[in-house]
mmCIF file of C-alpha atoms and ligand atoms in Angstrom:
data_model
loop_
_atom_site.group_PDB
_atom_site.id
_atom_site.type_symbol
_atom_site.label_atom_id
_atom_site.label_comp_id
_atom_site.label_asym_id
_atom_site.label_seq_id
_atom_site.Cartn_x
_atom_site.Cartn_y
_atom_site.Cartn_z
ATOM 1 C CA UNK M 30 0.000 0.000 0.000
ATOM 2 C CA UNK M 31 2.727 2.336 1.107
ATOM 3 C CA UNK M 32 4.710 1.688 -2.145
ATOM 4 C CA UNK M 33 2.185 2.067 -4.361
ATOM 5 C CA UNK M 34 1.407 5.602 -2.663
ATOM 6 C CA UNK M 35 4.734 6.492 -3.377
ATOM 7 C CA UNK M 36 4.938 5.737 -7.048
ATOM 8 C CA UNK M 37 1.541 7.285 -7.266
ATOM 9 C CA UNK M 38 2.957 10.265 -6.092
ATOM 10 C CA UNK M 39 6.308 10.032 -7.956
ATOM 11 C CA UNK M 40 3.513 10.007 -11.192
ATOM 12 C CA UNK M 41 2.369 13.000 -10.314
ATOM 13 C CA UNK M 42 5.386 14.768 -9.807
ATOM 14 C CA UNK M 43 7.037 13.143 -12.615
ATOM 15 C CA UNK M 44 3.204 14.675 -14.802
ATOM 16 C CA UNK M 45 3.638 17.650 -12.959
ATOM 17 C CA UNK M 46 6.459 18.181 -14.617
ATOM 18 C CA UNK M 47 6.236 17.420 -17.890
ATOM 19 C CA UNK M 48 2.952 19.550 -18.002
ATOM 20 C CA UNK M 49 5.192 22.636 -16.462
ATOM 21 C CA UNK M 50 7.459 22.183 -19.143
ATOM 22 C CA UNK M 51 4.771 22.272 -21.304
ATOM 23 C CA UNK M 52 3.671 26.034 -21.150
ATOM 24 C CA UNK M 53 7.136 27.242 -20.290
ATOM 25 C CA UNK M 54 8.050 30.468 -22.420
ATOM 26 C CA UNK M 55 4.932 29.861 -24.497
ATOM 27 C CA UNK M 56 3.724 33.272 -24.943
ATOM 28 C CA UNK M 57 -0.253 33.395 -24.024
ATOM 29 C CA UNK M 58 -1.584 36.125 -25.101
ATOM 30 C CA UNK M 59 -4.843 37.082 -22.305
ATOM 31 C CA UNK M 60 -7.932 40.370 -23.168
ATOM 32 C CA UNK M 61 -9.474 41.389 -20.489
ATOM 33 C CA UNK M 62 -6.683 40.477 -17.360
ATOM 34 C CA UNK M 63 -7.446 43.416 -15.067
ATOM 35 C CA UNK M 64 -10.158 41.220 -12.852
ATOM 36 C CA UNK M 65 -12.019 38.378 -12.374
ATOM 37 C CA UNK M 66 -11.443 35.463 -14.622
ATOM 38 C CA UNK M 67 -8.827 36.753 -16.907
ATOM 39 C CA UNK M 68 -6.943 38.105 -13.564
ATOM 40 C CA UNK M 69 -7.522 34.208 -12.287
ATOM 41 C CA UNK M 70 -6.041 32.716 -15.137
ATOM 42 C CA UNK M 71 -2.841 34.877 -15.137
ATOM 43 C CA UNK M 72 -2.025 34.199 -11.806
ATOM 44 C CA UNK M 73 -2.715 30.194 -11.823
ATOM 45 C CA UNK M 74 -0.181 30.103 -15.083
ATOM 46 C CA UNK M 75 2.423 31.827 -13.104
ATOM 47 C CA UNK M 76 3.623 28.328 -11.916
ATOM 48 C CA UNK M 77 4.230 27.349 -15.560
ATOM 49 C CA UNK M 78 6.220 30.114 -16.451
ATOM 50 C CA UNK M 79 4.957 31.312 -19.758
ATOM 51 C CA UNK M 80 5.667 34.549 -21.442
ATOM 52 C CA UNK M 81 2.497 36.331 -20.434
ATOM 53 C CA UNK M 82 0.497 39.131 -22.241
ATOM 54 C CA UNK M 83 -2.008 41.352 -20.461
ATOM 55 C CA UNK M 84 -4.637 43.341 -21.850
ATOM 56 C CA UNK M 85 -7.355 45.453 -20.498
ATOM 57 C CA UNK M 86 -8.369 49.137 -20.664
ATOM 58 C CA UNK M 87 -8.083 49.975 -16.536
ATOM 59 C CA UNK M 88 -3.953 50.681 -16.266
ATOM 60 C CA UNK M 89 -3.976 50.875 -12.843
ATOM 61 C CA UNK M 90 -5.670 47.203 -11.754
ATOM 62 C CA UNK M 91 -3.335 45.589 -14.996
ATOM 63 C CA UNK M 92 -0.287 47.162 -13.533
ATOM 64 C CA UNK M 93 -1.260 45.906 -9.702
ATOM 65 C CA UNK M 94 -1.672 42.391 -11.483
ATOM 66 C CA UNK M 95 1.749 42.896 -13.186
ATOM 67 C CA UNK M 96 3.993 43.437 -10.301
ATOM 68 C CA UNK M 97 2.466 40.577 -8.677
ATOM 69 C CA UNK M 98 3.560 38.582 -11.538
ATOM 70 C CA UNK M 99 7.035 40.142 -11.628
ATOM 71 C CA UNK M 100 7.595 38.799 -8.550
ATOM 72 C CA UNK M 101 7.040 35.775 -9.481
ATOM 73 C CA UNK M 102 9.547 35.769 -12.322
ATOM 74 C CA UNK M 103 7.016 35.792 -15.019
ATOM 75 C CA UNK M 104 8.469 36.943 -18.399
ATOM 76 C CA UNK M 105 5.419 39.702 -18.683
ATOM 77 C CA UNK M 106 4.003 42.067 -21.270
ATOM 78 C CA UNK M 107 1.070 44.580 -20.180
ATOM 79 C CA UNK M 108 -1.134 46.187 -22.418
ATOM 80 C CA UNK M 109 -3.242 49.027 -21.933
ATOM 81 C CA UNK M 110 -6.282 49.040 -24.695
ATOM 82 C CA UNK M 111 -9.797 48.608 -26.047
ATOM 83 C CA UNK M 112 -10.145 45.773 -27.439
ATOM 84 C CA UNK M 113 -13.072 47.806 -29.583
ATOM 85 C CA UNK M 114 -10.640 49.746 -30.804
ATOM 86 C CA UNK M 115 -8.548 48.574 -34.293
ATOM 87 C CA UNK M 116 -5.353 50.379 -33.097
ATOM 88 C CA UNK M 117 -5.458 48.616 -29.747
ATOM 89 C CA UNK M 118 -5.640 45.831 -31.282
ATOM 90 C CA UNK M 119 -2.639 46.082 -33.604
ATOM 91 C CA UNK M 120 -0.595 47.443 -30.610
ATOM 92 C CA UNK M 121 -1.514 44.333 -28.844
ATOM 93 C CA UNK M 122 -0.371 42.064 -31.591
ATOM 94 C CA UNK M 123 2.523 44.143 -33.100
ATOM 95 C CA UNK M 124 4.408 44.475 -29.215
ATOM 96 C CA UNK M 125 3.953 41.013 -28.591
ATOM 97 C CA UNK M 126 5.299 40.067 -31.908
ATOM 98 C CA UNK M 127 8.105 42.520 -31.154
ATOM 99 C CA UNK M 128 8.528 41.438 -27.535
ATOM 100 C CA UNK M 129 8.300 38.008 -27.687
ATOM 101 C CA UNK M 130 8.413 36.960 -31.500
ATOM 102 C CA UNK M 131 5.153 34.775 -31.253
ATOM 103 C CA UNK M 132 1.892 33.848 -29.840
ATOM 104 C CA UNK M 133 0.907 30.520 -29.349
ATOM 105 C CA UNK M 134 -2.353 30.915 -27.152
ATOM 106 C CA UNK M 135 -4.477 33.618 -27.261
ATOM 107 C CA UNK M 136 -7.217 33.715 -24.534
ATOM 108 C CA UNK M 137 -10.619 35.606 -25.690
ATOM 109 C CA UNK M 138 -11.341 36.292 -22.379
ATOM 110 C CA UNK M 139 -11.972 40.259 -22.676
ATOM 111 C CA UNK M 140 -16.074 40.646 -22.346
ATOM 112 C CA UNK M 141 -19.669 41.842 -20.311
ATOM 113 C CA UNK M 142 -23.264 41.638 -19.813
ATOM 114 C CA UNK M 143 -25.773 43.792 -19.091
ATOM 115 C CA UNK M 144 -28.266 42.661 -17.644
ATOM 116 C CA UNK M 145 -31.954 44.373 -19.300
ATOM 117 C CA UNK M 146 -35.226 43.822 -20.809
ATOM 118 C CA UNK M 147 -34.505 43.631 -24.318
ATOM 119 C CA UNK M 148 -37.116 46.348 -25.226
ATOM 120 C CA UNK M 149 -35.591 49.022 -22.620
ATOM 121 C CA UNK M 150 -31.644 48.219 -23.615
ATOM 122 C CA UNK M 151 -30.560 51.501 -25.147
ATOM 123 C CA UNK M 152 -28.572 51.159 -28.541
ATOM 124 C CA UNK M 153 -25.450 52.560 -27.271
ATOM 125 C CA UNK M 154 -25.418 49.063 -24.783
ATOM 126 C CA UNK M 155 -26.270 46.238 -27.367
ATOM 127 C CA UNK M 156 -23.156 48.489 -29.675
ATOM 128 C CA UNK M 157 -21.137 47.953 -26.179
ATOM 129 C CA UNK M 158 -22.272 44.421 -26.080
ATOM 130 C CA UNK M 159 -21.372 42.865 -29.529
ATOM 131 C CA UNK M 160 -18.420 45.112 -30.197
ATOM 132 C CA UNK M 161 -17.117 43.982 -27.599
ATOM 133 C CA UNK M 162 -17.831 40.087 -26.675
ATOM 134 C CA UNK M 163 -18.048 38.895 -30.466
ATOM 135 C CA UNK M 164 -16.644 41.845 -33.400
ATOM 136 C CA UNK M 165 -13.670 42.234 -31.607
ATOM 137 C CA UNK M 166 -12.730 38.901 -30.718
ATOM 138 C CA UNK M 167 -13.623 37.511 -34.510
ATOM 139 C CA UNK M 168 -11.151 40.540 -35.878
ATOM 140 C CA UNK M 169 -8.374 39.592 -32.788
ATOM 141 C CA UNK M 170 -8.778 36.096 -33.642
ATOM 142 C CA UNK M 171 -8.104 36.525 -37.576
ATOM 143 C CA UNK M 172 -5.279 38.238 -36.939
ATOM 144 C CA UNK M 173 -3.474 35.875 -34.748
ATOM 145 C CA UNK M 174 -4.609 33.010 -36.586
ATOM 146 C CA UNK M 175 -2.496 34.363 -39.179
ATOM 147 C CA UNK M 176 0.448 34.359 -36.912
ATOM 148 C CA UNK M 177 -0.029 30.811 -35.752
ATOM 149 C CA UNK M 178 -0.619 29.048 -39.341
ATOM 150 C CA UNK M 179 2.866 30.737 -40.021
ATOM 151 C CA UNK M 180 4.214 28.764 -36.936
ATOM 152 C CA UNK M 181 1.890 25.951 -37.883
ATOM 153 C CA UNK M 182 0.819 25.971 -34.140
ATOM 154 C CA UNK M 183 -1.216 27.650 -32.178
ATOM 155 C CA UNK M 184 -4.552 27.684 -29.747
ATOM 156 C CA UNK M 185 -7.339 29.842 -29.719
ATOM 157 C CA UNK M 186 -9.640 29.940 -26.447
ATOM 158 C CA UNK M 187 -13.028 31.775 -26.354
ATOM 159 C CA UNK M 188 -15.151 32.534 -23.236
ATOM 160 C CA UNK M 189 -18.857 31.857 -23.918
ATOM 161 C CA UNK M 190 -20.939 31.691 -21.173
ATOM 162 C CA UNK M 191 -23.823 28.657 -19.195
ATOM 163 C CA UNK M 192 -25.971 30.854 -20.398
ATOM 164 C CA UNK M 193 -26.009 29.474 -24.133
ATOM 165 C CA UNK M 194 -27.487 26.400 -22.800
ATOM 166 C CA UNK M 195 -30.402 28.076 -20.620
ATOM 167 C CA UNK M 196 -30.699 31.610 -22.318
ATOM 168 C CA UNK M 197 -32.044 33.752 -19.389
ATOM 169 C CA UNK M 198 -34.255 36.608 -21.130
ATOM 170 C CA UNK M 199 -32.390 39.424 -19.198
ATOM 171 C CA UNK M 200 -29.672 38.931 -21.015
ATOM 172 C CA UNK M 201 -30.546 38.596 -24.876
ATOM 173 C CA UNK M 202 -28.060 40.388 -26.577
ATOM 174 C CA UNK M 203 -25.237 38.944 -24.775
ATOM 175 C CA UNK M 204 -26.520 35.444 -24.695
ATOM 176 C CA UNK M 205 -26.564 36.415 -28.295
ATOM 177 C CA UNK M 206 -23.178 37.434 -28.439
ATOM 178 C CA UNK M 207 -22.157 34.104 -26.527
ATOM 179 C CA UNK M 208 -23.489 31.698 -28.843
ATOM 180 C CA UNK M 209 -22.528 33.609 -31.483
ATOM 181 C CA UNK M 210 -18.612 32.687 -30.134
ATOM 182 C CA UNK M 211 -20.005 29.321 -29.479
ATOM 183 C CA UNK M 212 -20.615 28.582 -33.277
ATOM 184 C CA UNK M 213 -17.478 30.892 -34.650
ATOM 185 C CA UNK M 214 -15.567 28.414 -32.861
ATOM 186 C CA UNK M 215 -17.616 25.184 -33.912
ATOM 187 C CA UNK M 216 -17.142 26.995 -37.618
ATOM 188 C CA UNK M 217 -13.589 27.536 -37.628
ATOM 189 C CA UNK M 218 -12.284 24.276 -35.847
ATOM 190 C CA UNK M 219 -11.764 22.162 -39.230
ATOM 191 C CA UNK M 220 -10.088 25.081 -40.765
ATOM 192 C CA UNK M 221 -7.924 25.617 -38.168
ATOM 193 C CA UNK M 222 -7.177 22.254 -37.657
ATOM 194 C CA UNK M 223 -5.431 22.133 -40.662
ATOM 195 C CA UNK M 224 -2.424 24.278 -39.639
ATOM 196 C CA UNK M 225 -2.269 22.806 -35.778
ATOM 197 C CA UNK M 226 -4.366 25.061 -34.202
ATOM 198 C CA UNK M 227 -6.777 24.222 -31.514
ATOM 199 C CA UNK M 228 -9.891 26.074 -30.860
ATOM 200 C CA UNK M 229 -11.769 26.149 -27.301
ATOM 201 C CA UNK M 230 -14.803 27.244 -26.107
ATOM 202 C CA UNK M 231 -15.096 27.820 -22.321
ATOM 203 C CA UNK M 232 -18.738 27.612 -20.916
ATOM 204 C CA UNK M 233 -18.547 28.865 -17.000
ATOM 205 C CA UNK M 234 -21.537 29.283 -14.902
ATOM 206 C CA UNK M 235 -21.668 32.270 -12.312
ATOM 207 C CA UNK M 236 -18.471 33.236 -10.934
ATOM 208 C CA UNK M 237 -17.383 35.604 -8.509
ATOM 209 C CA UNK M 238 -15.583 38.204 -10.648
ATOM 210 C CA UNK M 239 -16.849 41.611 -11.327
ATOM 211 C CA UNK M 240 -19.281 40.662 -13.989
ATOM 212 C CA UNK M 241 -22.454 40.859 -12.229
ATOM 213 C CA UNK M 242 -21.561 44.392 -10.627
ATOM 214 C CA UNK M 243 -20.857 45.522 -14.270
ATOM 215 C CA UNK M 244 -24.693 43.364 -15.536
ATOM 216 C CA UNK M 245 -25.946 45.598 -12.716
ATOM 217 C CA UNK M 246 -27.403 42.052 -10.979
ATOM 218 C CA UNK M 247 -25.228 42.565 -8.184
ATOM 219 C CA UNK M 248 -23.201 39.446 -7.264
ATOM 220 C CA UNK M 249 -24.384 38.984 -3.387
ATOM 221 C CA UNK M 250 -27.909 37.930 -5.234
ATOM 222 C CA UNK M 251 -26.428 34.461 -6.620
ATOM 223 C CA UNK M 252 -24.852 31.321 -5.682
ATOM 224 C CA UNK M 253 -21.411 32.148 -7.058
ATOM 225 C CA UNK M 254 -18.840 29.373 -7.824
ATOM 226 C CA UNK M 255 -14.706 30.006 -6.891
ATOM 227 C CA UNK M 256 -12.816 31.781 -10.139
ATOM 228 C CA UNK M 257 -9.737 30.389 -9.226
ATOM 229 C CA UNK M 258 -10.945 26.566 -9.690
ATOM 230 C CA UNK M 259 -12.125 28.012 -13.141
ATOM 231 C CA UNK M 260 -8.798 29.092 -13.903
ATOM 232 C CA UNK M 261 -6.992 25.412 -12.958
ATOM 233 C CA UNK M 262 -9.410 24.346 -15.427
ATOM 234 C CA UNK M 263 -8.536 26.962 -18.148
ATOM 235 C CA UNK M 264 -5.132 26.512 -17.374
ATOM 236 C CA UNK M 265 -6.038 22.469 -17.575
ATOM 237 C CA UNK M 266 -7.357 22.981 -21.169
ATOM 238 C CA UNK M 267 -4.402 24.781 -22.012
ATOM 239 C CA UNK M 268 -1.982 21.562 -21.102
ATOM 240 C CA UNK M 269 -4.420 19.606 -22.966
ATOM 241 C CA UNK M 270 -6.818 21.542 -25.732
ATOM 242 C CA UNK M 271 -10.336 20.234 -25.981
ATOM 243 C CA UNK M 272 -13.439 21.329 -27.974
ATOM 244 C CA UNK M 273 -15.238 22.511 -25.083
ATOM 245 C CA UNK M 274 -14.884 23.494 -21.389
ATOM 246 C CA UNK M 275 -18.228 23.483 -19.262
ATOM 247 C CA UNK M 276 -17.808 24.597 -15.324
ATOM 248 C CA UNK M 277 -18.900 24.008 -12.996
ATOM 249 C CA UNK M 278 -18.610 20.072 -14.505
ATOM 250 C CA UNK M 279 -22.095 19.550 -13.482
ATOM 251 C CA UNK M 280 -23.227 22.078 -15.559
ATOM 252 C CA UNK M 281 -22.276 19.721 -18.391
ATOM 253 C CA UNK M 282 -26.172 17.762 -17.332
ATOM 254 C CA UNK M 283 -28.095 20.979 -18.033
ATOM 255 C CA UNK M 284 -26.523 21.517 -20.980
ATOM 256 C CA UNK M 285 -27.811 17.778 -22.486
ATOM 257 C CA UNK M 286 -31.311 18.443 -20.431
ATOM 258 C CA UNK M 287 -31.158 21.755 -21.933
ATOM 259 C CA UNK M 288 -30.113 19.737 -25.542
ATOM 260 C CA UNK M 289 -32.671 17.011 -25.323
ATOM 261 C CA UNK M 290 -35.905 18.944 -23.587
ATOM 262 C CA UNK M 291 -37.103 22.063 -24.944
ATOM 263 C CA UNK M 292 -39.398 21.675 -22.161
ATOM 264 C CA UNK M 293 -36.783 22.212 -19.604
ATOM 265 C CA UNK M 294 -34.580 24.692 -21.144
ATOM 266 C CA UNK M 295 -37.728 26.799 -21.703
ATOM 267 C CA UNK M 296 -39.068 26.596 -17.915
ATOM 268 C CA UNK M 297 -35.256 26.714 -16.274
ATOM 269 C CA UNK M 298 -34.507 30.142 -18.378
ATOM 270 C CA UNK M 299 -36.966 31.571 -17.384
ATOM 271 C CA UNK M 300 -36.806 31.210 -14.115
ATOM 272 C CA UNK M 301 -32.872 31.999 -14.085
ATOM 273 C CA UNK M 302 -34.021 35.097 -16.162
ATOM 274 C CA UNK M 303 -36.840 36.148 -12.742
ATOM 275 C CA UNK M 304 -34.072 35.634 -10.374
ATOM 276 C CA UNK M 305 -31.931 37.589 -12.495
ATOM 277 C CA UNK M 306 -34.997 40.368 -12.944
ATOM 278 C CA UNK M 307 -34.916 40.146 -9.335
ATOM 279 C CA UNK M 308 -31.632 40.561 -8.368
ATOM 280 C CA UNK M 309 -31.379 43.436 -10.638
ATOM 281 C CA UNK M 310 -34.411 45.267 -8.818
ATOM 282 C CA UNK M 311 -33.041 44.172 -5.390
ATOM 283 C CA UNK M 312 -29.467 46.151 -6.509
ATOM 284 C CA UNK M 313 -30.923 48.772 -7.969
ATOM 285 C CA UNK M 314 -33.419 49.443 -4.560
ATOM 286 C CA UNK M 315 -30.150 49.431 -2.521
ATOM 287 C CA UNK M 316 -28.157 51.877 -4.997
ATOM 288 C CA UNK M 317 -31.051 54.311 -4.364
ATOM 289 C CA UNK M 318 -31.583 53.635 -0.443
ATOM 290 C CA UNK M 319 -27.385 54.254 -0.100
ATOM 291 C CA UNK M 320 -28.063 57.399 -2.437
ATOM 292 C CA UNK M 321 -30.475 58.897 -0.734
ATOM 293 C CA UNK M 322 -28.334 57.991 2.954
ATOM 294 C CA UNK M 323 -25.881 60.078 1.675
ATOM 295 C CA UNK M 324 -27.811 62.709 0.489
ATOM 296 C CA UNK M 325 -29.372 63.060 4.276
ATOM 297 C CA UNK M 326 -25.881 63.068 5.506
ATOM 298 C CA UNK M 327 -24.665 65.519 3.723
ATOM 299 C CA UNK M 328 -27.636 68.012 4.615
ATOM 300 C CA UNK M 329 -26.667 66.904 8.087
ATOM 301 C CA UNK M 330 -23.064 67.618 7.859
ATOM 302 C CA UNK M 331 -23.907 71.431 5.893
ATOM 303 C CA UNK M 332 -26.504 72.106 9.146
ATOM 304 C CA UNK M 333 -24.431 71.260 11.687
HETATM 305 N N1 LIG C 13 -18.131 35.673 -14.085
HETATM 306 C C1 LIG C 13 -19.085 34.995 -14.633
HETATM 307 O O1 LIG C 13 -20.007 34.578 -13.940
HETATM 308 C C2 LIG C 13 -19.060 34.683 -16.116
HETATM 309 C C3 LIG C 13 -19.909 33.678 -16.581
HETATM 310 C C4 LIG C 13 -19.895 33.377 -17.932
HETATM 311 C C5 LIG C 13 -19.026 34.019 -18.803
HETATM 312 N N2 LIG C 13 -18.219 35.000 -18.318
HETATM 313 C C6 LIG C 13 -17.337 35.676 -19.290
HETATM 314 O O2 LIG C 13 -16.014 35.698 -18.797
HETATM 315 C C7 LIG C 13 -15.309 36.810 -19.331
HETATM 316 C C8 LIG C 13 -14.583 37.526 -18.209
HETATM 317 O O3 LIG C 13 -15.524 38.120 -17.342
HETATM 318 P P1 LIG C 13 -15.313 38.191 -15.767
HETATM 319 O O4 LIG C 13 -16.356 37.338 -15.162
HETATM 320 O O5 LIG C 13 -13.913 37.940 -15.403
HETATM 321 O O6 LIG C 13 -15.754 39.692 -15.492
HETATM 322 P P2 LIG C 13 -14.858 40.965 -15.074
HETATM 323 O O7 LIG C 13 -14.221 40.711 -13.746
HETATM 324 O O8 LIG C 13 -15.765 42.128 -15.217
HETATM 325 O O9 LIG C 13 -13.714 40.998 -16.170
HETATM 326 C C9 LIG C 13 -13.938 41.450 -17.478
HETATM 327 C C10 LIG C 13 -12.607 41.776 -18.101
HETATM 328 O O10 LIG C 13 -12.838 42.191 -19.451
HETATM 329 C C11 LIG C 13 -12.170 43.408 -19.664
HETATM 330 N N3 LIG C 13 -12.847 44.225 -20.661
HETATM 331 C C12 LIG C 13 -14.157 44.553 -20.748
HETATM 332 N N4 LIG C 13 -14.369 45.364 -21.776
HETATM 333 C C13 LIG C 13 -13.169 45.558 -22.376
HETATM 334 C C14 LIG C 13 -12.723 46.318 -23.486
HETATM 335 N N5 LIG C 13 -13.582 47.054 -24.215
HETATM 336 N N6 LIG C 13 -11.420 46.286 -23.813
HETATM 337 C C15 LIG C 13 -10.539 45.561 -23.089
HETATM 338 N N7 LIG C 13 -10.888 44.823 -22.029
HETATM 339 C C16 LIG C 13 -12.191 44.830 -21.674
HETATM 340 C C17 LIG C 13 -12.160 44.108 -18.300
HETATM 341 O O11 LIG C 13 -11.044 45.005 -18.216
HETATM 342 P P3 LIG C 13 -11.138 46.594 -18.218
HETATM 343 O O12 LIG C 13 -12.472 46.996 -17.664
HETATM 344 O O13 LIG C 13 -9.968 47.005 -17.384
HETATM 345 O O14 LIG C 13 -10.970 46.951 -19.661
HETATM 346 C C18 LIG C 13 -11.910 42.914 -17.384
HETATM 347 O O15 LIG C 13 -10.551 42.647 -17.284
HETATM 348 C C19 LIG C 13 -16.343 37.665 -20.053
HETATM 349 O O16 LIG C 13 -16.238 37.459 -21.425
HETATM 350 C C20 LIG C 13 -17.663 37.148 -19.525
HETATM 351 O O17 LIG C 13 -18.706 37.302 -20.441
HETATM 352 C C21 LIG C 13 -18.205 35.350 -16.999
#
């Protein structure tokens, strides 16, 4: 019993390893790094010392995120852009190019949702929406692909969302935008196949990052799941590329109930889409009640 433990373990160390030595001085290429999942992901690759590039518009949170990775040795790149914007984009592709001579995974991670009724979303927020989650990442994707089937080598991961399977109505336009990543990456898997490169599609359920602050459905209203086991995962797929990535894993059985019963995906969206209504109301109501205790406090503070 004892020796078996030990060559059990020696396995592991001995895969441990090899998969280390498997991302070392890659270059991974990761939009949207500043928080939550991209942040995650980032920090769990440390320990496999790639080259890493960072990209997100807020400076200050991508440079906090950078020295932490300095520290750790990381070979590091940060880049402050839009990913809307063309010349971002370019910058992003042409420094790492001239930093670090390749890219071998880029990580689509860069994205939002805002949570709305799709007849009160105001233009300027479904623009927002696809621009950002689906435009940009098919015209940052095209360009790197082009990198890769020079190195004949490369992979391509794409963050969709749970929400494909069970499309809650508060969020139409970006479930839209989700599945539309869903089936780019379904579309463009043979093709890429051809010249080594691996496409992904990443499927997580709610985590606790900043994306429900930013779908105004406050997070504190949901059962949230931990970002950094999401990241092992990502980091996981990266060691070893598959198709698709759904987490939590038992997310993977509403996705076939969801696939075989239009029954059930009909009744389970919508009631993810009332508790999402909900939450939404709940965080608005205590915007206004903190609103309004500041307001009396300041009238308190000017009479006194
Ligand atoms: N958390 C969840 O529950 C969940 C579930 C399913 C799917 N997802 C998907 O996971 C991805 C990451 O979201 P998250 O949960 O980690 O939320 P988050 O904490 O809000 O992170 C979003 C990241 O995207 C970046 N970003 C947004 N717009 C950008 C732009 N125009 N240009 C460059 N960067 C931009 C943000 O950086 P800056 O603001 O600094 O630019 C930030 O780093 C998104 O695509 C989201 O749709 C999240």
């Amino acid at each position: 019993m004892c020796l078996r433990d030990k060559s059990d373990s020696m396995n592991t160390a001995e895969k441990e390893e090899k998969n280390n030595s498997k991302l070392k001085g890659k270059v991974v290429v990761i939009t949207g790094a500043s928080s939550g999942i991209g942040k995650a992901v980032a920090l769990s690759l440390a320990k496999h010392q790639p080259k890493l590039v960072i990209f997100a518009r807020r400076e200050k949170k991508l440079m906090q995120i950078a020295r932490t990775l300095k520290e750790q040795g990381i070979k590091l790149l940060p880049i402050v852009g839009d990913i809307r914007n063309r010349d971002d984009r370019e910058k992003l592709i042409d420094s790492t190019l001239k930093v670090f001579g390749s890219i071998d995974v880029l990580i689509n991670n860069a994205g939002l949702g805002k949570a709305n009724l799709f007849l009160e979303q105001p233009e300027e927020e479904i623009d927002e929406l696809i621009e950002t989650n689906f435009l940009s990442l098919v015209k940052l994707t095209q360009k790197t692909v082009q990198i890769m089937k020079e190195q004949q080598s490369g992979h391509i991961v794409n963050l969709s969302t749970s929400l494909v399977m069970l499309p809650a109505y508060p969020f139409a336009v970006y479930n839209s935008t989700k599945s539309a990543i869903m089936t780019f990456g379904d579309s463009i898997r043979k093709e890429m196949k051809d010249y080594g490169i691996s496409v992904s599609t990443v499927f997580p359920g709610p985590y606790n990052t900043n994306f429900h602050e930013v779908a105004h459905c406050g997070i504190d209203k949901f059962k949230v799941y931990d970002v950094t086991k999401l990241a092992n995962k990502i980091v996981k797929l990266l060691l070893k590329p598959k198709d698709n990535l759904i987490q939590p894993w038992f997310f993977s059985v509403y996705s076939c109930l969801s696939k075989r019963s239009n029954r059930f995906r009909k009744k389970v969206s919508i009631e993810i889409g009332d508790s999402i209504l909900r939450a939404k109301k709940l965080a608005e109501n205590e915007l206004k009640i903190e609103k309004e205790q500041i307001k009396r406090e300041k009238v308190q503070i000017i009479a006194q």
